[in-house]
Tab-separated table of C-alpha atoms and ligand atoms in Angstrom:
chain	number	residue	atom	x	y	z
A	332	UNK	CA	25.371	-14.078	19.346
A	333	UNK	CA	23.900	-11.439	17.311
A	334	UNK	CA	19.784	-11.743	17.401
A	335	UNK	CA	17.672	-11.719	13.973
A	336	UNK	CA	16.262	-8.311	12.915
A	337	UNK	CA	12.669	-8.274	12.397
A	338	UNK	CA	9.663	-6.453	10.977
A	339	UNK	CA	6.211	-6.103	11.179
A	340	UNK	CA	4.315	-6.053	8.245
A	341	UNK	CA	0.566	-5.362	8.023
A	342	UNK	CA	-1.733	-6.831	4.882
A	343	UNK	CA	0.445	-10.050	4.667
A	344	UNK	CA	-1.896	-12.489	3.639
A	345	UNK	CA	-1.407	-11.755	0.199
A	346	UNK	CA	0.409	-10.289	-2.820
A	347	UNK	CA	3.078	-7.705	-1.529
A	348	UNK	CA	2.651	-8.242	1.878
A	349	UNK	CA	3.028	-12.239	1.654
A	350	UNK	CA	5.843	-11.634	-0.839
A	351	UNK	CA	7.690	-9.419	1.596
A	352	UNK	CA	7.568	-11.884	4.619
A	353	UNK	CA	8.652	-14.913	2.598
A	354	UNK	CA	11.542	-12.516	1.365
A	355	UNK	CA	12.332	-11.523	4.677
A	356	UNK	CA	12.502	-14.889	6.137
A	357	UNK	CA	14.883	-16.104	3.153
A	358	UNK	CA	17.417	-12.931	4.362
A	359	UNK	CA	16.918	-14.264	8.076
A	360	UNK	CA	14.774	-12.048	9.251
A	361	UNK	CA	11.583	-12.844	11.628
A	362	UNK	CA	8.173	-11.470	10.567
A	363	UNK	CA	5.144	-10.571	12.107
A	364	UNK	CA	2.553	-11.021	9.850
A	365	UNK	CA	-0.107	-8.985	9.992
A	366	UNK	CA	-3.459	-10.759	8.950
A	367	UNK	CA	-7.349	-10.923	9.715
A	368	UNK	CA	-8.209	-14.195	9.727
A	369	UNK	CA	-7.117	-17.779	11.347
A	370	UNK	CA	-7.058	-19.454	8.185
A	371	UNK	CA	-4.574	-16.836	6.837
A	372	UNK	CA	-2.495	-16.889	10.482
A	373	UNK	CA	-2.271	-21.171	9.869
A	374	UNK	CA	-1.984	-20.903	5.900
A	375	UNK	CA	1.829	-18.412	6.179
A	376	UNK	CA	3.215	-20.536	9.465
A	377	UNK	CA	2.637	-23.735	7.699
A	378	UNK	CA	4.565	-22.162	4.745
A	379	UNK	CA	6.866	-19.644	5.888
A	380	UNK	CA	7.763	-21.375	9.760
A	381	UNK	CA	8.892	-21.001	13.139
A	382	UNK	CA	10.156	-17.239	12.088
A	383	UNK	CA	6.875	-15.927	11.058
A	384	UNK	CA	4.394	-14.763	13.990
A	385	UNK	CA	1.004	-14.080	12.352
A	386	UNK	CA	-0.706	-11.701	14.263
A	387	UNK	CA	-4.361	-10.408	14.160
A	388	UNK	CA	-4.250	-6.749	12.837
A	389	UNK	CA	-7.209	-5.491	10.822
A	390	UNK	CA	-5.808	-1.910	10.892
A	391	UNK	CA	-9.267	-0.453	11.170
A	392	UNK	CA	-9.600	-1.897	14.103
A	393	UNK	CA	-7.893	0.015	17.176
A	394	UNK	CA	-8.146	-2.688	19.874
A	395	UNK	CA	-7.019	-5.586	17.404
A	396	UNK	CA	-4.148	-3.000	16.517
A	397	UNK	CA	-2.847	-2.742	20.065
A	398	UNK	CA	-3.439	-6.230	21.105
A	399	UNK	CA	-1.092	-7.062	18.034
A	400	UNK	CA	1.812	-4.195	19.400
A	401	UNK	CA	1.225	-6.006	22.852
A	402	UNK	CA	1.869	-9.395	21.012
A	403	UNK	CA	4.446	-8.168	18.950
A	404	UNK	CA	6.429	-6.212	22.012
A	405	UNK	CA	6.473	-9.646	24.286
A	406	UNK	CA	7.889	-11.660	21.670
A	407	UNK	CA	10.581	-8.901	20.715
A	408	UNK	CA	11.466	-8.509	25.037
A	409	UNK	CA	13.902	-5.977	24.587
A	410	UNK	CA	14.652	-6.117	21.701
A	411	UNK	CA	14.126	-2.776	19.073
A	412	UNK	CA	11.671	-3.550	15.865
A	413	UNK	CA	13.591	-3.100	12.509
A	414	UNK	CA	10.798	-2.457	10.573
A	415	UNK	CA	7.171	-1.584	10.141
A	416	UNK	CA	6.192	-2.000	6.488
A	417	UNK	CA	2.551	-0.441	6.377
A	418	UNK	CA	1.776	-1.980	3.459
A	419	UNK	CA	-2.419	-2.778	4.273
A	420	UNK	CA	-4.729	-1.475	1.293
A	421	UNK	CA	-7.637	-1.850	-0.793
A	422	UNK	CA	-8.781	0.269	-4.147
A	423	UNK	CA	-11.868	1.868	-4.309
A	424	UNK	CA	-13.069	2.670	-7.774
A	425	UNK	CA	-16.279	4.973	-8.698
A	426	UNK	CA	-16.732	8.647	-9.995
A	427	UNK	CA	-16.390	10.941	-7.572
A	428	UNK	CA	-19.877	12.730	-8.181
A	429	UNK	CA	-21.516	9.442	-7.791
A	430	UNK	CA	-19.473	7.877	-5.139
A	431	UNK	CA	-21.303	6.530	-1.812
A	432	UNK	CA	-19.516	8.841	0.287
A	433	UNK	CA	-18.594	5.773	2.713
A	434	UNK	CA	-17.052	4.034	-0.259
A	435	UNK	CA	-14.424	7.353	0.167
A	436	UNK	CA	-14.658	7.150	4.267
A	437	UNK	CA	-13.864	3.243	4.008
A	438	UNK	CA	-10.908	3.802	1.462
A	439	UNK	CA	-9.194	6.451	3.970
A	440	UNK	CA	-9.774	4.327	6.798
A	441	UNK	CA	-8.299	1.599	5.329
A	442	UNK	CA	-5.024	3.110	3.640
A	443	UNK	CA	-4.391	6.341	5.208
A	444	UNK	CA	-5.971	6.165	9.157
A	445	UNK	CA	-4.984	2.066	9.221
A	446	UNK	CA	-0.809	3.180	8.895
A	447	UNK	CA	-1.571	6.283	11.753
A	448	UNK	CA	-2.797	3.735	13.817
A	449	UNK	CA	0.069	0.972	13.121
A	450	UNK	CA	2.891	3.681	13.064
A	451	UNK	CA	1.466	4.913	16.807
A	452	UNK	CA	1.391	1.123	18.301
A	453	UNK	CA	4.758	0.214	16.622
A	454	UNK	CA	7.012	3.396	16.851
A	455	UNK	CA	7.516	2.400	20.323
A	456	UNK	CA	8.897	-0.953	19.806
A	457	UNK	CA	11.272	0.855	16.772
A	458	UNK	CA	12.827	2.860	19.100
A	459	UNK	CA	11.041	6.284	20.649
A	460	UNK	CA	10.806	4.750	23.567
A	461	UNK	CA	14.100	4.348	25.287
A	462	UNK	CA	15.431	1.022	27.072
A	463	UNK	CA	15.442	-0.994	24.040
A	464	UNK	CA	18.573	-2.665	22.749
A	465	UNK	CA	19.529	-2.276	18.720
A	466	UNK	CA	19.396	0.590	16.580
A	467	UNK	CA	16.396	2.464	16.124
A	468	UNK	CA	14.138	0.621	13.294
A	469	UNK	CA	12.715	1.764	9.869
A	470	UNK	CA	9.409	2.944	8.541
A	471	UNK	CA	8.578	1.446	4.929
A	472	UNK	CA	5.221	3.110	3.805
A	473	UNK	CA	3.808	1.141	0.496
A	474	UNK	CA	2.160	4.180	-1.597
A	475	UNK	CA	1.881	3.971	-5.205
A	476	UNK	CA	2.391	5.533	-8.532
A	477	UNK	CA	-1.289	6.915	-7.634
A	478	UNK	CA	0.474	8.703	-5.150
A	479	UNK	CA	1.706	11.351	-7.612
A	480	UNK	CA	-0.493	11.483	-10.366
A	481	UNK	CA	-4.915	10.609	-9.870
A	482	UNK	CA	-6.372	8.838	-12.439
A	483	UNK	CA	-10.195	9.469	-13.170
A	484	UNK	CA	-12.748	7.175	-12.007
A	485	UNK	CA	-9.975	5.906	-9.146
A	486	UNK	CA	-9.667	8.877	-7.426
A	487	UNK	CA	-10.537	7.486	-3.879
A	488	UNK	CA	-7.290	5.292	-4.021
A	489	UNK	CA	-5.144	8.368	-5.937
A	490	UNK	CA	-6.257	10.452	-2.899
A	491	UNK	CA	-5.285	7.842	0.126
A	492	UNK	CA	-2.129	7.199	-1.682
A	493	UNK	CA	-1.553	11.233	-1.901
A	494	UNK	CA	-1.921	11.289	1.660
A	495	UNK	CA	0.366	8.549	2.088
A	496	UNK	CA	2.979	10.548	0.517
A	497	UNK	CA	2.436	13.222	3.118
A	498	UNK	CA	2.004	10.706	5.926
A	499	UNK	CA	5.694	9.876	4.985
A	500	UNK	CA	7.106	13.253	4.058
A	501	UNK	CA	5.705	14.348	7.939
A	502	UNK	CA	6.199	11.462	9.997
A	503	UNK	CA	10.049	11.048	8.965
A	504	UNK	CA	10.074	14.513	10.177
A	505	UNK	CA	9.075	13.591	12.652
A	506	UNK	CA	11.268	10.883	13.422
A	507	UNK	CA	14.136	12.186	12.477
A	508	UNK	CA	14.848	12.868	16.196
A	509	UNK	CA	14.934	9.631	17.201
A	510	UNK	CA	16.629	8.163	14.197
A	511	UNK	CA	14.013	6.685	12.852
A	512	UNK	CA	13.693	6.520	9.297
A	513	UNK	CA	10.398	6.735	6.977
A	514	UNK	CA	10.612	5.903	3.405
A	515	UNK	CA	7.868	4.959	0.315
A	516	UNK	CA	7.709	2.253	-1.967
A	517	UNK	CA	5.724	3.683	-5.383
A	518	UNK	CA	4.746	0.707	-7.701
A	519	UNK	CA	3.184	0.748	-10.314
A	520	UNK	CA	0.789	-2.484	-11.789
A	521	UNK	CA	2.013	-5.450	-9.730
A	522	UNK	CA	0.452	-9.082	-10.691
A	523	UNK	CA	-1.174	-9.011	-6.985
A	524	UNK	CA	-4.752	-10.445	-5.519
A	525	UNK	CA	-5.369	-6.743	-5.707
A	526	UNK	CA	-6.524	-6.887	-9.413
A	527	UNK	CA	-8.816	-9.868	-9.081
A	528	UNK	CA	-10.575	-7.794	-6.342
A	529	UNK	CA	-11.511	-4.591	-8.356
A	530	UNK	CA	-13.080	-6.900	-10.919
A	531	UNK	CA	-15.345	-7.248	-8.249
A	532	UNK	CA	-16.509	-3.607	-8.092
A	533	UNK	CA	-20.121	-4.023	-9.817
A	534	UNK	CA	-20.525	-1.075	-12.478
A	535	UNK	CA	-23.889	-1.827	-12.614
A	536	UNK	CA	-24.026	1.022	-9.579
A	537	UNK	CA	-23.328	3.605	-12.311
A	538	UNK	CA	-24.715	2.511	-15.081
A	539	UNK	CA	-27.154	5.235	-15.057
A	540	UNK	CA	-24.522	8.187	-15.210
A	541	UNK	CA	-22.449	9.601	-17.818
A	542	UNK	CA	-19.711	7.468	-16.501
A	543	UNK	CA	-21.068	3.861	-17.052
A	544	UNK	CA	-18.971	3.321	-20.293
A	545	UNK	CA	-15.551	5.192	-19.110
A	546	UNK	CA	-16.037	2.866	-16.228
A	547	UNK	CA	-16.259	-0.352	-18.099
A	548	UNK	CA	-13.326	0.859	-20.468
A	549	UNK	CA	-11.055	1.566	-17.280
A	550	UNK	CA	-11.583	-1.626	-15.645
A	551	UNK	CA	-10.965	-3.760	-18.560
A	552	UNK	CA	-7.969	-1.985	-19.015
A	553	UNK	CA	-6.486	-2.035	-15.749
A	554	UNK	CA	-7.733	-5.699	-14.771
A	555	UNK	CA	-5.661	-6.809	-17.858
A	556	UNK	CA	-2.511	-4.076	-16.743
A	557	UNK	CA	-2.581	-5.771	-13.411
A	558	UNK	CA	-2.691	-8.923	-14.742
A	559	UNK	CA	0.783	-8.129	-16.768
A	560	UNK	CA	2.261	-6.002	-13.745
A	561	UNK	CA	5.829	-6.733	-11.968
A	562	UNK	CA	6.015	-9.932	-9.815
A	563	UNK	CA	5.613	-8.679	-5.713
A	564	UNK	CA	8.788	-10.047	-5.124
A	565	UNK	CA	9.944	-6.897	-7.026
A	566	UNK	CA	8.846	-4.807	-4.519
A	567	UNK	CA	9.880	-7.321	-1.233
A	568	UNK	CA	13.320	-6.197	-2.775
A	569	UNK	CA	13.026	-2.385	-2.833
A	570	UNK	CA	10.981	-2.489	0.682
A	571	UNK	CA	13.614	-4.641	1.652
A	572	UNK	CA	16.238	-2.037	0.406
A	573	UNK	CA	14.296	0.618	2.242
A	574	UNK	CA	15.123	-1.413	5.315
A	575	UNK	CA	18.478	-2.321	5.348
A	576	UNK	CA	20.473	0.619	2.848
A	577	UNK	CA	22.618	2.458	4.763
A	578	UNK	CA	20.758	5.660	2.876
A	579	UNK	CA	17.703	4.454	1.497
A	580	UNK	CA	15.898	6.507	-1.409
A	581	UNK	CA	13.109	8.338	-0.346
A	582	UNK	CA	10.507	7.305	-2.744
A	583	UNK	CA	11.654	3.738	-5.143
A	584	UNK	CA	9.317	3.901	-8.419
A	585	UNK	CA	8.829	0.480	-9.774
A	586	UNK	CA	6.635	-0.260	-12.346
A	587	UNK	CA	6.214	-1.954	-16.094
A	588	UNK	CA	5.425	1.151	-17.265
A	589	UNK	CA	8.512	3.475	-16.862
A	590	UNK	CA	8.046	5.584	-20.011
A	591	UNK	CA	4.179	6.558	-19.394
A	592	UNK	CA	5.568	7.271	-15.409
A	593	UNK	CA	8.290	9.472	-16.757
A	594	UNK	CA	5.911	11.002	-19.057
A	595	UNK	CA	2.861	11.632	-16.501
A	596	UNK	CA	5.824	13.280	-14.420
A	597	UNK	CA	7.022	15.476	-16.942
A	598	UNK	CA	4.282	16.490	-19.466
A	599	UNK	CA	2.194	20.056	-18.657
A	600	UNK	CA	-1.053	18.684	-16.314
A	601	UNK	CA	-3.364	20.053	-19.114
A	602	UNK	CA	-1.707	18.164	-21.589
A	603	UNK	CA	-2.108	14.926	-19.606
A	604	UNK	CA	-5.557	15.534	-18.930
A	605	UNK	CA	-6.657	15.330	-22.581
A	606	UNK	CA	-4.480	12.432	-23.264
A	607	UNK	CA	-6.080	10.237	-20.198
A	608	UNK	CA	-9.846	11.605	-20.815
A	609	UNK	CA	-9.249	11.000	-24.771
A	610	UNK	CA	-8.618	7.315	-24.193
A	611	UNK	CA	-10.775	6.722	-21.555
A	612	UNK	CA	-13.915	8.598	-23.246
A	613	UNK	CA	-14.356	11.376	-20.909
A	614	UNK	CA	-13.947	13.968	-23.643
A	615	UNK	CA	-16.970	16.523	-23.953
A	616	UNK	CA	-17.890	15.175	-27.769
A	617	UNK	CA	-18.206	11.480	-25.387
A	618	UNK	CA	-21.307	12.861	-23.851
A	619	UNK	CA	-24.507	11.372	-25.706
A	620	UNK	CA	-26.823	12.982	-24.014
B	1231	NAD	P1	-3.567	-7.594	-1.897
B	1231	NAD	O1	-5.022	-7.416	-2.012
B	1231	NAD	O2	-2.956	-8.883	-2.273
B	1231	NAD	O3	-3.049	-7.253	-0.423
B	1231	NAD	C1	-3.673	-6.323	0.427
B	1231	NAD	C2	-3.476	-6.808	1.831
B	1231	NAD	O4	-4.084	-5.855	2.724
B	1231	NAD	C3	-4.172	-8.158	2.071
B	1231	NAD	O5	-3.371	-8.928	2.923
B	1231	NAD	C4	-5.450	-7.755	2.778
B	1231	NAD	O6	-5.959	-8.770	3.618
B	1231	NAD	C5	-4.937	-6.587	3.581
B	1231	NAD	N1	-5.995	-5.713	4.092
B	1231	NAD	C6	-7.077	-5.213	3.450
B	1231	NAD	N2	-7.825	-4.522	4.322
B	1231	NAD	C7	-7.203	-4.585	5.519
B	1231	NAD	C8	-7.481	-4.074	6.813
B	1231	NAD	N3	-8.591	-3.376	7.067
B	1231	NAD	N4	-6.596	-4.327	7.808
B	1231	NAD	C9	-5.481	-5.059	7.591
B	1231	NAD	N5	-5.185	-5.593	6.399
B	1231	NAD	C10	-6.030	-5.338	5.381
B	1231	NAD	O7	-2.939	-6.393	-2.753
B	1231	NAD	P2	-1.450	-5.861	-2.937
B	1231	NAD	O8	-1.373	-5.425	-4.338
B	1231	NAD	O9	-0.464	-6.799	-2.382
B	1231	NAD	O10	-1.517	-4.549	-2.033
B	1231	NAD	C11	-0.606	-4.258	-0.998
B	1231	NAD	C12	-0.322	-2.768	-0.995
B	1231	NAD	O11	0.348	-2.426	-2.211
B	1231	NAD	C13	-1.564	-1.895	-0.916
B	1231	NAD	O12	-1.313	-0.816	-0.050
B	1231	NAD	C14	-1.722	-1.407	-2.339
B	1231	NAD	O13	-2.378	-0.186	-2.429
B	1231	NAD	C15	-0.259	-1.281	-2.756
B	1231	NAD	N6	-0.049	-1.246	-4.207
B	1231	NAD	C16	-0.387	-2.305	-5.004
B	1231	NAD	C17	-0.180	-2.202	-6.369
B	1231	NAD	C18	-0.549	-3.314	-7.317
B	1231	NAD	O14	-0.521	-3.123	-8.522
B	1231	NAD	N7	-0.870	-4.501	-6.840
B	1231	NAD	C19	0.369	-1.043	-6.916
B	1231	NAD	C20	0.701	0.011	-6.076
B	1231	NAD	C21	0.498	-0.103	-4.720
């Protein structure tokens, strides 16, 4: 009887995350759900069943973060862990000259130290330790069209999804010897739970810098490009992709938006520069002062 692959996937009460387990479950897979709170846990085994574990894992946390790989490890016996999809984030917004400087600390934390700490309790269980049965299991990192190109006034979330590019460039190096594999997932605007949370960020906190109306401009904008983005499912199919393709791409764009990705890829850095300050208002003829 062959046994059910399965995958752990941090940050799955919501949006990507949630999308990704239900998506899993409907190939057969079982899914440990990563979550923070009971009401989540109850909410996704009440609609996703008897193959979904929710498991307490606020990756900031380094005791919950074991306790979950000590969780995750008994129900699996020996069994190897397909996948680990680090997929846990949150945005932080604010200009950087302005920006609480734990506003940055909490954003790392969060997206960049939150997937070291996962990927060191679950690389065990995916196969660098030996004595477990099944091939060795897959790393799907979810990074971001932020990843490659930093767009003012979000630069805290540009730079932990820059770092998640690295994270994944180094640690597949670094897996390579055991056969495990480390990919990225790049979307672009996806209608998530994401969106509704950064019109929460209060600009109020700025409105006494040269920012304050850049600010407002930007989060109109990308409240309402959020709103419009890809479904999540989208992306439960390429992370699902990135853990079952026999050769799985190294980094899958998806986004709404594939001619302004293209052209942020190809045009001279300069060029983009003026285009992005221009319509955001961060020209030097924007300054009243
Ligand atoms: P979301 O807000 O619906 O999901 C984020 C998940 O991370 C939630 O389950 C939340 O509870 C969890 N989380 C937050 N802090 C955590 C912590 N400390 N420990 C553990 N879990 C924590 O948003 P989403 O859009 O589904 O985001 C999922 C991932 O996709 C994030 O890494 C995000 O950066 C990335 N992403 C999203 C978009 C988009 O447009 N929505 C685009 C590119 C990348």
């Amino acid at each position: 009887m062959s046994v059910s692959p399965s995958a752990m996937i941090t940050g799955a009460s919501t949006g990507i995350g949630y999308a990704t387990a239900e998506f899993l479950v409907e190939k057969g897979w079982n899914v440990f759900a990563g979550v923070r709170q009971q009401a989540d846990a109850d909410r996704l085994k009440e609609a996703l069943g008897e193959a979904v574990l929710p498991v307490m894992c606020d990756v900031t946390d380094a005791a919950q973060v074991k306790a979950a790989g000590d969780q995750v490890r008994e129900a699996l016996g020996d069994q190897t862990l397909a996948g680990l999809v680090n997929n846990a984030g949150v945005a932080v917004a604010g200009p950087l000259l302005h920006l609480p400087v734990e506003d940055m600390q909490r954003q790392l934390e969060i997206n960049v130290t939150g997937q070291l700490r996962a990927s060191q309790v679950f690389a065990p269980l995916l196969g660098t330790e030996t004595g477990r049965s099944g091939k060795p299991g897959r790393i799907v990192n979810i990074s971001s069209v932020a990843g490659f190109s930093a767009m003012p006034l979000v630069t805290p979330y540009a730079c932990s999804k820059h770092a998640m590019e690295a994270f994944t460039q180094g640690l597949r190096r670094e897996l390579l010897m055991y056969g495990i594999d480390v990919v990225a997932i790049n979307p672009g605007p996806i209608a998530t739970p994401i969106w509704d949370k950064a019109e929460e960020l209060d600009p109020n906190q700025y409105a006494d810098t040269d920012y304050i109306s850049a600010i407002e401009r930007l989060m109109g904008f990308m409240v309402s490009r959020g709103k419009k983005g890809l479904p999540p499912v989208k992306v439960a199919e390429a992370i699902y992709a990135g853990l079952t393709d026999a050769k799985p791409k190294l980094n899958t764009v998806l986004t709404p938006e594939p001619l302004q990705s293209w052209l942020l890829s190809v045009l001279p850095s300069r060029m983009t520069d003026r285009i992005i300050t221009k319509q955001l208002g961060l020209t030097p003829d924007s300054l009243t002062r």
